[in-house]
Amino acid sequence: MLLFDFSDQEIKVVGLSPKLLGGEAINSYLKVPLKAGLVVRRQSADPQKLAQEVREIIKKGEFKMGNGETAALSLHDERVFTLRLKVGRTSDGKDVLKYIDTQVETFIPESAHDIVSSFKPAAIGSPGEVQFIAAAKELILGYKEVFKALDLNLTLVVPESYALYRLISPSIGLGETVLFLNLEDTAADFIVADKEGVLQTFTDSPDPASVERKIAAIFSYMEKRWARKITKLWLGGTAIKDGESLAKKLKLEAVRVEVALSSYPLKFAQKGSTANTPEAAHLLGLALLTKQKDALNLVDSV
């Protein structure tokens, strides 16, 4: 199986393959620049040309592509709506769908007919709440066309925040609310999560002053909207440097994503060991989601 992440500038691919002993393993990882214009605002601008470029990248990376090969895709949260909804009654799936259909226009600008979504009722300690994700149908169909041209069966599409949550969820305590700061060169992603899943996501400038202001605003919002107090700051991404000092200033416990990577349940083959880094953390979480039968999935409804 191949796991993908696309940005306007680059592509990341992780190879996941079975081993005769010890179960599945991460056997390869590649990060390669993309030609300008193939992906615009993290959306496929030309599916056929993008597929051609990806095919060459896969060949160079010596990824295995046999008949019936499957793929999974992580989408940046800038293009996905990831929310926790308070529904009330969740025992009846139709009841939940009716609520979502009537409320979707209040938090998603696109028409309900122009989006694809997936939801799952809370199962641990938040009765009446639903984990909900949605994206523009055009976005998903564009990537489906790319993978069809590659003769890959796209079986799972989720937001990056949901994949990162899956990676760190074993370390989140019941009743605990955490903030995951994923800091890259071009954007800062803020993911508020608890043991149940993702509560909400935000994207802002990676400028240090902006990051600090945004975190303060998120603290205030979560207390007013959810009556939640954030107690830990998870630190991830390639541009995070002074995360511990920021956490100390905010009076939060700092936890680097390497903590979750150190206890990662899948094995790393020799060529796949380079994936054991913060920059590929969301793809490692995506790998775990491919094994989860009840995972949210945006490709199922297209």
Coordinates of C-alpha atoms in Angstrom, one line a residue:
M1 CA 0.0 0.0 0.0
L2 CA 1.2 3.5 -0.8
L3 CA 0.4 6.5 1.4
F4 CA 0.4 10.0 -0.1
D5 CA 0.5 13.7 0.8
F6 CA 0.5 16.5 -1.7
S7 CA 1.3 20.2 -1.3
D8 CA 1.7 22.8 -4.0
Q9 CA 5.5 22.3 -3.8
E10 CA 6.2 18.7 -3.0
I11 CA 4.9 15.1 -2.7
K12 CA 5.5 12.7 0.2
V13 CA 5.0 9.0 -0.2
V14 CA 5.3 6.2 2.3
G15 CA 5.4 2.5 1.3
L16 CA 3.6 0.1 3.6
S17 CA 4.1 -3.6 2.8
P18 CA 3.6 -7.0 4.5
K19 CA 6.5 -8.9 5.9
L20 CA 6.7 -12.6 6.4
L21 CA 7.5 -12.2 10.0
G22 CA 6.3 -9.5 12.4
G23 CA 3.4 -8.1 10.4
E24 CA 3.4 -5.1 8.2
A25 CA 6.3 -2.6 8.0
I26 CA 7.1 0.9 6.7
N27 CA 9.5 -0.1 4.0
S28 CA 10.1 3.2 2.1
Y29 CA 9.7 7.0 2.3
L30 CA 10.3 9.7 -0.3
K31 CA 9.9 13.4 -0.3
V32 CA 10.3 15.0 -3.8
P33 CA 9.6 18.5 -5.2
L34 CA 6.6 18.8 -7.6
K35 CA 6.6 20.8 -10.8
A36 CA 4.8 24.1 -10.4
G37 CA 1.2 24.2 -11.3
L38 CA 0.3 20.5 -10.9
V39 CA -1.2 21.1 -7.5
V40 CA -2.7 24.5 -6.7
R41 CA -4.0 25.3 -3.2
R42 CA -3.4 21.6 -2.4
Q43 CA -5.9 20.5 -5.2
S44 CA -5.0 18.6 -8.3
A45 CA -5.0 21.2 -11.1
D46 CA -4.3 18.7 -13.9
P47 CA -5.0 15.1 -12.8
Q48 CA -3.4 13.4 -15.9
K49 CA -0.2 15.4 -15.8
L50 CA 0.0 15.0 -12.0
A51 CA -0.4 11.2 -12.4
Q52 CA 2.4 11.2 -15.0
E53 CA 4.7 13.1 -12.6
V54 CA 3.8 10.8 -9.7
R55 CA 4.4 7.7 -11.8
E56 CA 8.0 8.8 -12.5
I57 CA 8.5 9.6 -8.8
I58 CA 7.3 6.2 -7.8
K59 CA 9.6 4.5 -10.3
K60 CA 12.6 6.4 -9.0
G61 CA 11.7 5.6 -5.4
E62 CA 11.5 1.9 -6.3
F63 CA 8.0 1.7 -4.7
K64 CA 6.2 -1.6 -5.3
M65 CA 3.1 -1.2 -7.6
G66 CA 1.5 -4.5 -8.4
N67 CA -2.0 -5.4 -9.6
G68 CA -4.6 -4.4 -7.1
E69 CA -2.3 -2.0 -5.2
T70 CA -4.1 0.3 -2.9
A71 CA -3.4 3.8 -1.8
A72 CA -4.4 6.3 1.0
L73 CA -4.3 10.1 1.0
S74 CA -3.9 12.7 3.7
L75 CA -5.4 16.1 3.0
H76 CA -4.2 19.3 4.6
D77 CA -6.8 20.7 6.9
E78 CA -6.9 24.0 5.0
R79 CA -9.1 22.1 2.4
V80 CA -11.1 20.0 4.9
F81 CA -13.7 20.7 7.6
T82 CA -12.9 18.7 10.7
L83 CA -15.3 19.4 13.6
R84 CA -16.9 17.9 16.6
L85 CA -20.7 18.4 16.5
K86 CA -23.1 18.3 19.5
V87 CA -26.0 16.4 18.1
G88 CA -28.0 15.3 21.1
R89 CA -29.3 11.9 20.1
T90 CA -26.8 9.7 18.2
S91 CA -28.4 6.2 18.4
D92 CA -30.2 6.7 15.1
G93 CA -27.9 7.3 12.1
K94 CA -30.7 8.9 10.2
D95 CA -31.3 11.3 13.1
V96 CA -27.6 12.4 12.9
L97 CA -27.7 12.8 9.1
K98 CA -30.8 15.0 9.4
Y99 CA -29.2 17.2 11.9
I100 CA -26.0 17.5 9.9
D101 CA -28.0 18.3 6.7
T102 CA -29.9 21.1 8.4
Q103 CA -26.8 22.6 10.1
V104 CA -24.1 22.1 7.4
E105 CA -24.7 25.5 5.9
T106 CA -23.9 27.2 9.2
F107 CA -20.3 26.1 9.2
I108 CA -19.6 25.1 5.6
P109 CA -19.9 27.6 2.7
E110 CA -20.4 25.0 0.0
S111 CA -23.8 23.5 -0.7
A112 CA -24.5 20.1 0.9
H113 CA -24.7 18.6 -2.6
D114 CA -21.2 19.8 -3.4
I115 CA -19.4 18.2 -0.4
V116 CA -18.6 14.7 0.7
S117 CA -18.6 13.9 4.4
S118 CA -18.1 11.2 7.0
F119 CA -19.0 11.0 10.6
K120 CA -18.8 8.8 13.7
P121 CA -20.6 9.1 17.0
A122 CA -18.5 9.4 20.1
A123 CA -17.8 6.1 21.8
I124 CA -15.7 6.8 24.9
G125 CA -17.0 9.6 27.1
S126 CA -18.8 12.2 25.0
P127 CA -22.4 11.1 24.5
G128 CA -24.3 13.2 22.0
E129 CA -21.2 14.3 20.1
V130 CA -20.2 13.3 16.6
Q131 CA -16.8 13.5 14.9
F132 CA -17.4 15.0 11.5
I133 CA -15.2 15.6 8.4
A134 CA -16.1 17.1 5.0
A135 CA -14.4 18.3 1.9
A136 CA -15.4 19.6 -1.5
K137 CA -16.5 16.8 -3.8
E138 CA -14.5 18.4 -6.6
L139 CA -11.3 18.0 -4.5
I140 CA -11.9 14.3 -3.9
L141 CA -12.9 13.5 -7.4
G142 CA -9.8 15.2 -8.8
Y143 CA -7.5 13.0 -6.7
K144 CA -9.6 9.9 -7.5
E145 CA -8.8 10.7 -11.2
V146 CA -5.1 10.9 -10.4
F147 CA -5.0 7.5 -8.6
K148 CA -7.2 5.9 -11.3
A149 CA -4.6 7.0 -13.9
L150 CA -1.9 5.4 -11.7
D151 CA -3.9 2.1 -11.5
L152 CA -4.1 2.5 -7.8
N153 CA -7.2 1.8 -5.8
L154 CA -7.8 4.9 -3.5
T155 CA -9.3 3.3 -0.4
L156 CA -8.9 6.0 2.3
V157 CA -8.9 9.8 2.3
V158 CA -8.8 11.7 5.6
P159 CA -7.6 15.1 6.9
E160 CA -4.1 15.5 8.2
S161 CA -5.4 16.4 11.7
Y162 CA -7.3 13.1 12.0
A163 CA -4.2 11.1 11.0
L164 CA -2.1 13.0 13.5
Y165 CA -4.7 12.4 16.2
R166 CA -4.6 8.7 15.5
L167 CA -0.8 8.7 16.0
I168 CA -0.9 10.5 19.4
S169 CA -4.3 9.2 20.7
P170 CA -2.7 6.4 22.9
S171 CA -0.9 9.2 24.8
I172 CA -4.0 11.3 25.4
G173 CA -5.7 10.7 28.8
L174 CA -9.4 10.4 29.3
G175 CA -10.9 13.8 30.0
E176 CA -7.7 15.5 28.7
T177 CA -7.7 18.2 26.0
V178 CA -4.5 18.9 24.1
L179 CA -3.3 21.2 21.3
F180 CA -1.1 19.9 18.6
L181 CA 1.0 22.6 16.9
N182 CA 2.2 21.4 13.5
L183 CA 4.6 24.1 12.4
E184 CA 5.8 24.2 8.8
D185 CA 7.6 26.8 6.7
T186 CA 4.5 28.0 5.0
A187 CA 1.7 27.4 7.6
A188 CA 1.0 26.7 11.2
D189 CA -1.7 24.1 11.9
F190 CA -3.5 24.0 15.3
I191 CA -5.3 20.8 16.2
V192 CA -7.4 20.6 19.3
A193 CA -8.1 17.0 20.3
D194 CA -9.1 14.8 23.2
K195 CA -9.3 11.0 23.7
E196 CA -12.3 10.8 21.4
G197 CA -10.9 12.6 18.4
V198 CA -10.4 16.0 16.9
L199 CA -12.5 18.9 18.3
Q200 CA -11.5 21.6 15.8
T201 CA -8.6 22.7 13.6
F202 CA -7.2 26.1 12.7
T203 CA -4.6 27.3 10.2
D204 CA -2.6 30.5 10.4
S205 CA 0.8 32.2 9.7
P206 CA 3.9 30.4 11.0
D207 CA 5.3 33.7 12.2
P208 CA 6.2 33.2 16.0
A209 CA 4.2 36.2 17.1
S210 CA 1.1 35.1 15.1
V211 CA 1.4 31.6 16.5
E212 CA 1.5 32.8 20.1
R213 CA -1.6 35.1 19.5
K214 CA -3.5 32.3 17.8
I215 CA -2.9 29.9 20.7
A216 CA -4.2 32.5 23.1
A217 CA -7.3 32.9 21.0
I218 CA -7.8 29.2 20.8
F219 CA -7.5 28.9 24.6
S220 CA -10.3 31.5 25.0
Y221 CA -12.5 30.0 22.3
M222 CA -12.2 26.4 23.6
E223 CA -13.2 27.5 27.1
K224 CA -16.2 29.5 25.9
R225 CA -17.3 27.1 23.2
W226 CA -16.5 23.7 24.8
A227 CA -15.7 24.5 28.4
R228 CA -12.4 22.8 27.8
K229 CA -9.0 23.7 29.3
I230 CA -6.0 22.8 27.2
T231 CA -3.3 21.2 29.3
K232 CA -0.6 20.0 26.9
L233 CA 1.1 21.4 23.8
W234 CA 2.1 18.7 21.3
L235 CA 4.9 19.9 19.0
G236 CA 5.3 18.7 15.4
G237 CA 6.4 19.8 12.0
T238 CA 9.7 20.6 10.4
A239 CA 10.0 24.3 11.5
I240 CA 9.4 23.8 15.3
K241 CA 12.4 25.0 17.2
D242 CA 11.6 26.8 20.4
G243 CA 8.5 24.8 21.2
E244 CA 9.4 24.0 24.8
S245 CA 10.0 27.7 25.6
L246 CA 6.7 28.6 24.0
A247 CA 4.9 25.9 26.1
K248 CA 6.6 27.2 29.3
K249 CA 5.5 30.8 28.5
L250 CA 2.0 29.5 28.1
K251 CA 2.2 27.4 31.2
L252 CA 1.6 24.2 29.3
E253 CA 3.4 20.8 29.3
A254 CA 5.3 20.4 26.1
V255 CA 5.3 17.0 24.3
R256 CA 7.2 16.4 21.1
V257 CA 5.7 14.2 18.5
E258 CA 8.8 12.0 18.7
V259 CA 7.3 10.6 21.9
A260 CA 4.5 9.0 19.8
L261 CA 7.0 7.9 17.2
S262 CA 9.2 6.2 19.8
S263 CA 6.4 3.7 20.5
Y264 CA 5.0 3.4 17.0
P265 CA 3.5 -0.1 16.6
L266 CA 4.5 -0.8 13.0
K267 CA 8.1 -1.9 12.2
F268 CA 10.4 0.1 10.0
A269 CA 12.4 -1.6 7.3
Q270 CA 15.9 -0.2 6.5
K271 CA 14.7 2.0 3.6
G272 CA 11.6 3.1 5.6
S273 CA 13.5 4.3 8.6
T274 CA 13.7 7.8 7.2
A275 CA 9.9 8.1 7.6
N276 CA 10.4 8.0 11.4
T277 CA 10.5 11.8 11.6
P278 CA 8.1 14.6 12.5
E279 CA 7.7 15.6 8.8
A280 CA 6.1 12.3 8.0
A281 CA 4.2 11.9 11.3
H282 CA 0.8 12.3 9.6
L283 CA 1.5 9.6 7.1
L284 CA 2.5 7.2 9.9
G285 CA -0.8 8.0 11.5
L286 CA -2.5 7.4 8.2
A287 CA -0.9 4.0 8.1
L288 CA -2.5 3.1 11.4
L289 CA -5.9 4.3 10.1
T290 CA -5.7 1.9 7.2
K291 CA -5.9 -0.9 9.8
Q292 CA -8.9 0.7 11.6
K293 CA -12.3 -0.7 10.4
D294 CA -14.4 2.2 11.7
A295 CA -12.1 5.0 10.5
L296 CA -13.7 8.1 9.0
N297 CA -13.3 8.2 5.2
L298 CA -14.0 10.8 2.6
V299 CA -13.7 8.6 -0.4
D300 CA -16.5 6.2 0.6
S301 CA -19.2 8.6 -0.4
V302 CA -17.9 9.6 -3.8

